[in-house]
Coordinates of C-alpha atoms and ligand atoms in Angstrom, one line a residue:
I1 CA -52.4 67.7 -88.5
I2 CA -52.0 64.1 -87.8
T3 CA -49.0 62.1 -89.0
G4 CA -49.2 58.4 -89.5
G5 CA -52.9 59.2 -89.5
A6 CA -54.2 56.5 -91.8
S7 CA -53.7 53.5 -89.5
G8 CA -53.9 52.4 -85.9
I9 CA -53.7 55.0 -83.3
G10 CA -53.2 57.8 -85.8
E11 CA -56.3 56.7 -87.7
A12 CA -58.4 56.8 -84.5
I13 CA -57.0 60.2 -83.5
S14 CA -57.9 61.4 -87.1
K15 CA -61.4 60.2 -86.9
I16 CA -62.2 61.4 -83.3
F17 CA -60.8 64.9 -84.1
H18 CA -63.0 65.0 -87.3
Q19 CA -66.1 63.7 -85.4
E20 CA -65.5 66.6 -82.9
G21 CA -65.7 69.1 -85.7
S22 CA -62.0 69.5 -86.6
N23 CA -60.5 70.1 -90.1
I24 CA -58.0 67.5 -90.4
C25 CA -54.8 67.1 -92.3
V26 CA -53.8 63.5 -92.4
I27 CA -50.2 62.7 -93.5
D28 CA -49.1 59.1 -94.1
N29 CA -46.4 57.7 -96.4
N30 CA -48.6 54.5 -97.2
K31 CA -50.7 55.6 -100.1
N32 CA -53.1 52.5 -99.9
K33 CA -53.7 53.1 -96.3
L34 CA -54.4 56.8 -97.1
E35 CA -56.8 55.9 -99.8
N36 CA -58.8 53.5 -97.6
F37 CA -58.9 56.2 -94.9
E38 CA -60.3 58.8 -97.4
K39 CA -62.9 56.3 -98.5
S40 CA -63.9 55.5 -94.8
I41 CA -64.5 59.1 -93.8
D42 CA -67.5 61.4 -94.8
S43 CA -65.5 64.4 -95.8
K44 CA -66.2 67.5 -97.6
D45 CA -63.7 70.2 -97.7
D46 CA -62.7 69.6 -94.0
V47 CA -60.2 66.8 -94.8
L48 CA -56.7 67.2 -96.5
T49 CA -54.5 64.2 -97.1
F50 CA -50.7 64.0 -97.9
S51 CA -48.6 61.1 -98.8
F52 CA -44.9 61.7 -97.8
D53 CA -42.2 60.4 -95.5
V54 CA -42.2 62.6 -92.4
S55 CA -38.4 62.6 -92.2
D56 CA -38.4 64.6 -95.4
E57 CA -37.8 68.1 -94.7
N58 CA -39.1 69.6 -98.1
S59 CA -42.2 67.7 -98.0
W60 CA -43.1 69.1 -94.6
K61 CA -42.6 72.8 -96.3
D62 CA -44.8 72.0 -99.0
C63 CA -47.5 70.5 -97.0
I64 CA -47.7 73.3 -94.4
K65 CA -47.8 75.8 -97.2
E66 CA -50.9 74.1 -98.6
V67 CA -52.5 73.7 -95.2
L68 CA -52.0 77.4 -94.5
N69 CA -53.3 78.4 -98.0
T70 CA -56.4 76.3 -97.4
W71 CA -57.3 77.0 -93.7
G72 CA -55.1 79.8 -92.7
K73 CA -53.9 78.5 -89.5
I74 CA -52.8 75.3 -87.6
D75 CA -54.0 74.7 -84.0
V76 CA -52.9 71.2 -83.3
L77 CA -50.0 68.9 -84.5
V78 CA -49.8 65.3 -83.6
N79 CA -46.5 63.6 -84.2
N80 CA -47.7 60.0 -84.3
A81 CA -46.0 58.3 -87.2
G82 CA -43.6 55.7 -85.9
M83 CA -41.7 52.6 -86.8
S84 CA -39.8 49.8 -85.2
L85 CA -37.0 47.5 -86.4
R86 CA -36.5 44.4 -84.3
S87 CA -33.0 43.0 -84.1
N88 CA -30.5 41.8 -81.5
F89 CA -28.5 45.0 -80.4
E90 CA -25.1 43.4 -81.2
E91 CA -26.3 42.6 -84.8
M92 CA -28.3 45.9 -85.2
K93 CA -26.9 48.0 -88.3
K94 CA -26.2 51.7 -87.8
E95 CA -28.4 52.3 -90.9
D96 CA -31.4 50.7 -89.0
W97 CA -30.8 52.8 -86.0
D98 CA -30.6 55.9 -88.3
K99 CA -33.9 54.9 -89.9
V100 CA -35.8 54.5 -86.8
F101 CA -34.4 57.8 -85.3
A102 CA -35.4 59.6 -88.5
V103 CA -39.0 58.5 -88.3
N104 CA -39.5 58.6 -84.4
S105 CA -37.2 61.4 -83.3
T106 CA -36.1 63.7 -86.3
A107 CA -39.4 63.8 -87.9
V108 CA -41.0 65.0 -84.6
M109 CA -38.6 67.9 -84.6
L110 CA -39.3 68.6 -88.4
G111 CA -43.1 68.7 -87.9
T112 CA -42.8 70.9 -84.9
Q113 CA -40.3 73.3 -86.6
N114 CA -42.7 73.6 -89.5
V115 CA -45.8 74.6 -87.5
I116 CA -44.3 76.7 -84.8
A117 CA -44.1 80.0 -86.8
N118 CA -47.9 79.8 -87.4
M119 CA -48.8 78.9 -83.9
K120 CA -46.5 81.7 -82.5
K121 CA -48.4 84.1 -84.7
N122 CA -51.8 82.8 -83.3
R123 CA -50.5 82.7 -79.8
S124 CA -52.0 79.3 -79.7
G125 CA -51.1 75.6 -80.3
S126 CA -50.9 72.1 -79.0
I127 CA -48.2 69.7 -80.1
I128 CA -48.8 66.1 -79.1
N129 CA -46.0 63.6 -79.6
V130 CA -47.0 59.8 -79.5
S131 CA -43.9 58.4 -77.8
S132 CA -44.3 55.0 -75.9
I133 CA -44.1 53.4 -72.5
F134 CA -40.7 52.5 -73.9
G135 CA -39.9 56.2 -74.0
L136 CA -40.0 56.2 -70.2
V137 CA -38.3 52.7 -69.2
G138 CA -35.9 50.5 -71.0
S139 CA -36.8 47.0 -72.3
A140 CA -35.1 43.7 -72.2
R141 CA -36.5 43.0 -75.7
S142 CA -34.8 43.7 -79.1
S143 CA -36.1 47.0 -80.4
T144 CA -33.2 49.2 -78.9
A145 CA -33.3 52.0 -81.4
Y146 CA -37.0 52.2 -81.0
H147 CA -36.8 52.6 -77.3
A148 CA -34.0 55.3 -77.4
S149 CA -35.8 57.1 -80.1
K150 CA -39.1 57.3 -78.0
G151 CA -36.9 58.6 -75.1
S152 CA -35.8 61.4 -77.5
S153 CA -39.2 62.4 -78.4
R154 CA -40.1 62.6 -74.8
I155 CA -37.4 65.0 -73.8
F156 CA -37.9 66.9 -77.0
T157 CA -41.5 67.5 -76.1
K158 CA -40.4 69.0 -72.8
T159 CA -37.9 71.3 -74.3
I160 CA -40.6 72.7 -76.6
A161 CA -42.8 73.1 -73.7
A162 CA -40.3 75.1 -71.7
Q163 CA -39.4 77.3 -74.7
Y164 CA -42.9 78.0 -76.1
G165 CA -45.1 78.2 -73.0
K166 CA -44.7 82.1 -73.2
H167 CA -46.3 81.9 -76.7
N168 CA -49.3 79.9 -75.4
I169 CA -48.0 76.9 -77.2
R170 CA -48.2 73.5 -75.4
S171 CA -46.2 70.4 -76.0
N172 CA -47.1 67.1 -74.3
S173 CA -46.2 63.4 -75.1
I174 CA -48.4 60.4 -74.9
H175 CA -47.1 57.0 -73.8
P176 CA -49.3 54.2 -74.9
G177 CA -48.9 50.7 -73.5
F178 CA -49.4 47.6 -75.7
T179 CA -52.1 48.4 -78.2
D180 CA -53.6 46.2 -81.0
T181 CA -52.8 48.0 -84.3
P182 CA -51.4 47.0 -87.7
M183 CA -47.9 47.6 -86.2
T184 CA -48.4 45.2 -83.4
E185 CA -50.4 42.6 -85.3
D186 CA -47.4 40.3 -85.9
I187 CA -46.1 40.1 -82.3
H188 CA -49.5 40.2 -80.6
S189 CA -50.5 37.2 -82.6
I190 CA -47.8 35.3 -81.1
E191 CA -49.7 33.6 -78.1
Q192 CA -46.9 33.7 -75.7
V193 CA -46.0 37.3 -76.4
R194 CA -49.7 38.3 -76.2
N195 CA -50.0 36.6 -72.7
E196 CA -46.8 38.1 -71.4
R197 CA -48.1 41.5 -72.3
L198 CA -51.4 40.9 -71.0
A199 CA -49.9 39.8 -67.7
M200 CA -48.1 43.2 -67.5
T201 CA -51.4 45.1 -68.1
P202 CA -53.4 45.8 -65.0
M203 CA -56.7 46.1 -66.9
G204 CA -56.4 42.7 -68.2
R205 CA -56.8 43.6 -71.9
L206 CA -54.5 45.2 -74.6
G207 CA -55.2 48.7 -75.7
K208 CA -57.5 49.9 -78.6
P209 CA -56.5 52.7 -80.8
E210 CA -59.4 54.7 -79.3
D211 CA -58.0 54.4 -75.8
I212 CA -55.2 56.4 -76.9
A213 CA -56.9 58.7 -79.3
Y214 CA -59.1 60.1 -76.4
G215 CA -55.8 61.1 -74.6
A216 CA -54.9 63.1 -77.6
L217 CA -58.3 64.7 -77.9
Y218 CA -57.9 66.0 -74.2
L219 CA -54.5 67.2 -75.1
A220 CA -55.6 68.9 -78.1
S221 CA -58.6 70.7 -76.5
D222 CA -58.9 73.9 -74.5
E223 CA -59.8 71.7 -71.4
S224 CA -56.0 71.0 -71.0
S225 CA -54.9 74.7 -71.5
W226 CA -52.7 74.5 -68.5
V227 CA -51.2 71.1 -69.4
T228 CA -47.7 71.3 -71.0
G229 CA -44.4 69.3 -70.6
S230 CA -46.5 66.4 -69.3
E231 CA -46.3 62.6 -70.0
L232 CA -49.7 61.1 -70.5
V233 CA -49.3 57.5 -69.8
I234 CA -52.1 55.4 -71.2
D235 CA -51.4 51.8 -70.5
Ligands
LIG301 P1 -49.4 51.6 -87.4 O1 -48.2 50.9 -88.0 O2 -50.6 51.1 -87.3 O3 -49.6 53.2 -87.9 C1 -48.4 54.0 -88.1 C2 -48.6 54.7 -89.4 O4 -47.5 55.6 -89.5 C3 -48.9 53.8 -90.7 O5 -50.0 54.3 -91.3 C4 -47.5 54.2 -91.5 O6 -47.8 54.2 -92.9 C5 -47.2 55.5 -90.9 N1 -45.9 55.9 -91.1 C6 -44.7 55.1 -90.6 N2 -43.6 55.8 -91.1 C7 -43.9 56.9 -91.7 C8 -43.2 57.9 -92.3 N3 -41.8 57.8 -92.3 N4 -43.8 58.9 -92.8 C9 -45.1 59.0 -92.9 N5 -46.0 58.1 -92.3 C10 -45.4 57.0 -91.7 O7 -48.9 51.9 -85.9 P2 -49.5 52.3 -84.5 O8 -49.4 51.1 -83.5 O9 -50.8 52.9 -84.7 O10 -48.5 53.4 -83.9 C11 -48.7 54.7 -83.9 C12 -47.6 55.3 -82.9 O11 -47.8 54.8 -81.6 C13 -46.2 55.0 -83.3 O12 -45.5 56.2 -83.1 C14 -45.9 53.9 -82.3 O13 -44.5 53.9 -82.2 C15 -46.7 54.4 -81.1 N6 -46.9 53.4 -80.1 C16 -47.6 52.2 -80.5 C17 -47.8 51.1 -79.6 C18 -48.6 50.0 -79.8 O14 -48.6 49.1 -79.0 N7 -49.2 49.8 -81.0 C19 -47.3 51.3 -78.2 C20 -46.7 52.5 -77.9 C21 -46.5 53.6 -78.9

């Protein structure tokens, strides 16, 4: 299950998991992107798509019910859907803070809560939360709620790792650096911002969605079977 799986990093994760032979359930609240995703993938009965807002609890319940009716079990959940609202901290409205937290933090909890019983039953599961380098350090820039919500997802990841290791369920976070996706298209097209970000990136180029997706593939696979509570920084 990949949330925000129809665009950017999530789309790359969905496609790489599918190429590697997984049945994939792709959730995205953007219907157009989801339709384009469906068209772009050669699928038979190995792809399910759902359009809903991941901060909606009831939609999660319906989705998981259908996935379990179709495939019987859930191996991997990637909480990737995310959003950012940029404003000066002093002008930021509480409702904007709440919106960002609903998607970047509360929805990560909801997704996890909805798959955990099945993973416990199977004695197997990998939960992968796409946080950010801004879940590790603060930033002088304007997305205060984004940075705080990504920090929340990081510690939530470790709490689940500590609680569910005994059930053979792993939980890890990924911390992407500046990656070219539809989310960052606007700011990365400003030459000054792009150059600033390039100057902070040792490899001398910004990330591609696939750079992050291969990290998710590792964390989803049995090759990472002793890896939990970790922070995979890909920047
Ligand atoms: P994107 O905007 O290309 O893709 C995000 C997808 O999530 C979109 O398809 C969107 O429709 C979906 N989505 C957003 N809110 C949703 C909701 N409430 N319910 C269901 N679907 C929802 O963005 P990108 O860059 O691929 O981001 C993916 C993740 O990576 C996000 O969590 C983001 O915060 C994180 N990230 C991205 C970085 C970057 O530089 N692009 C850097 C660090 C972290």
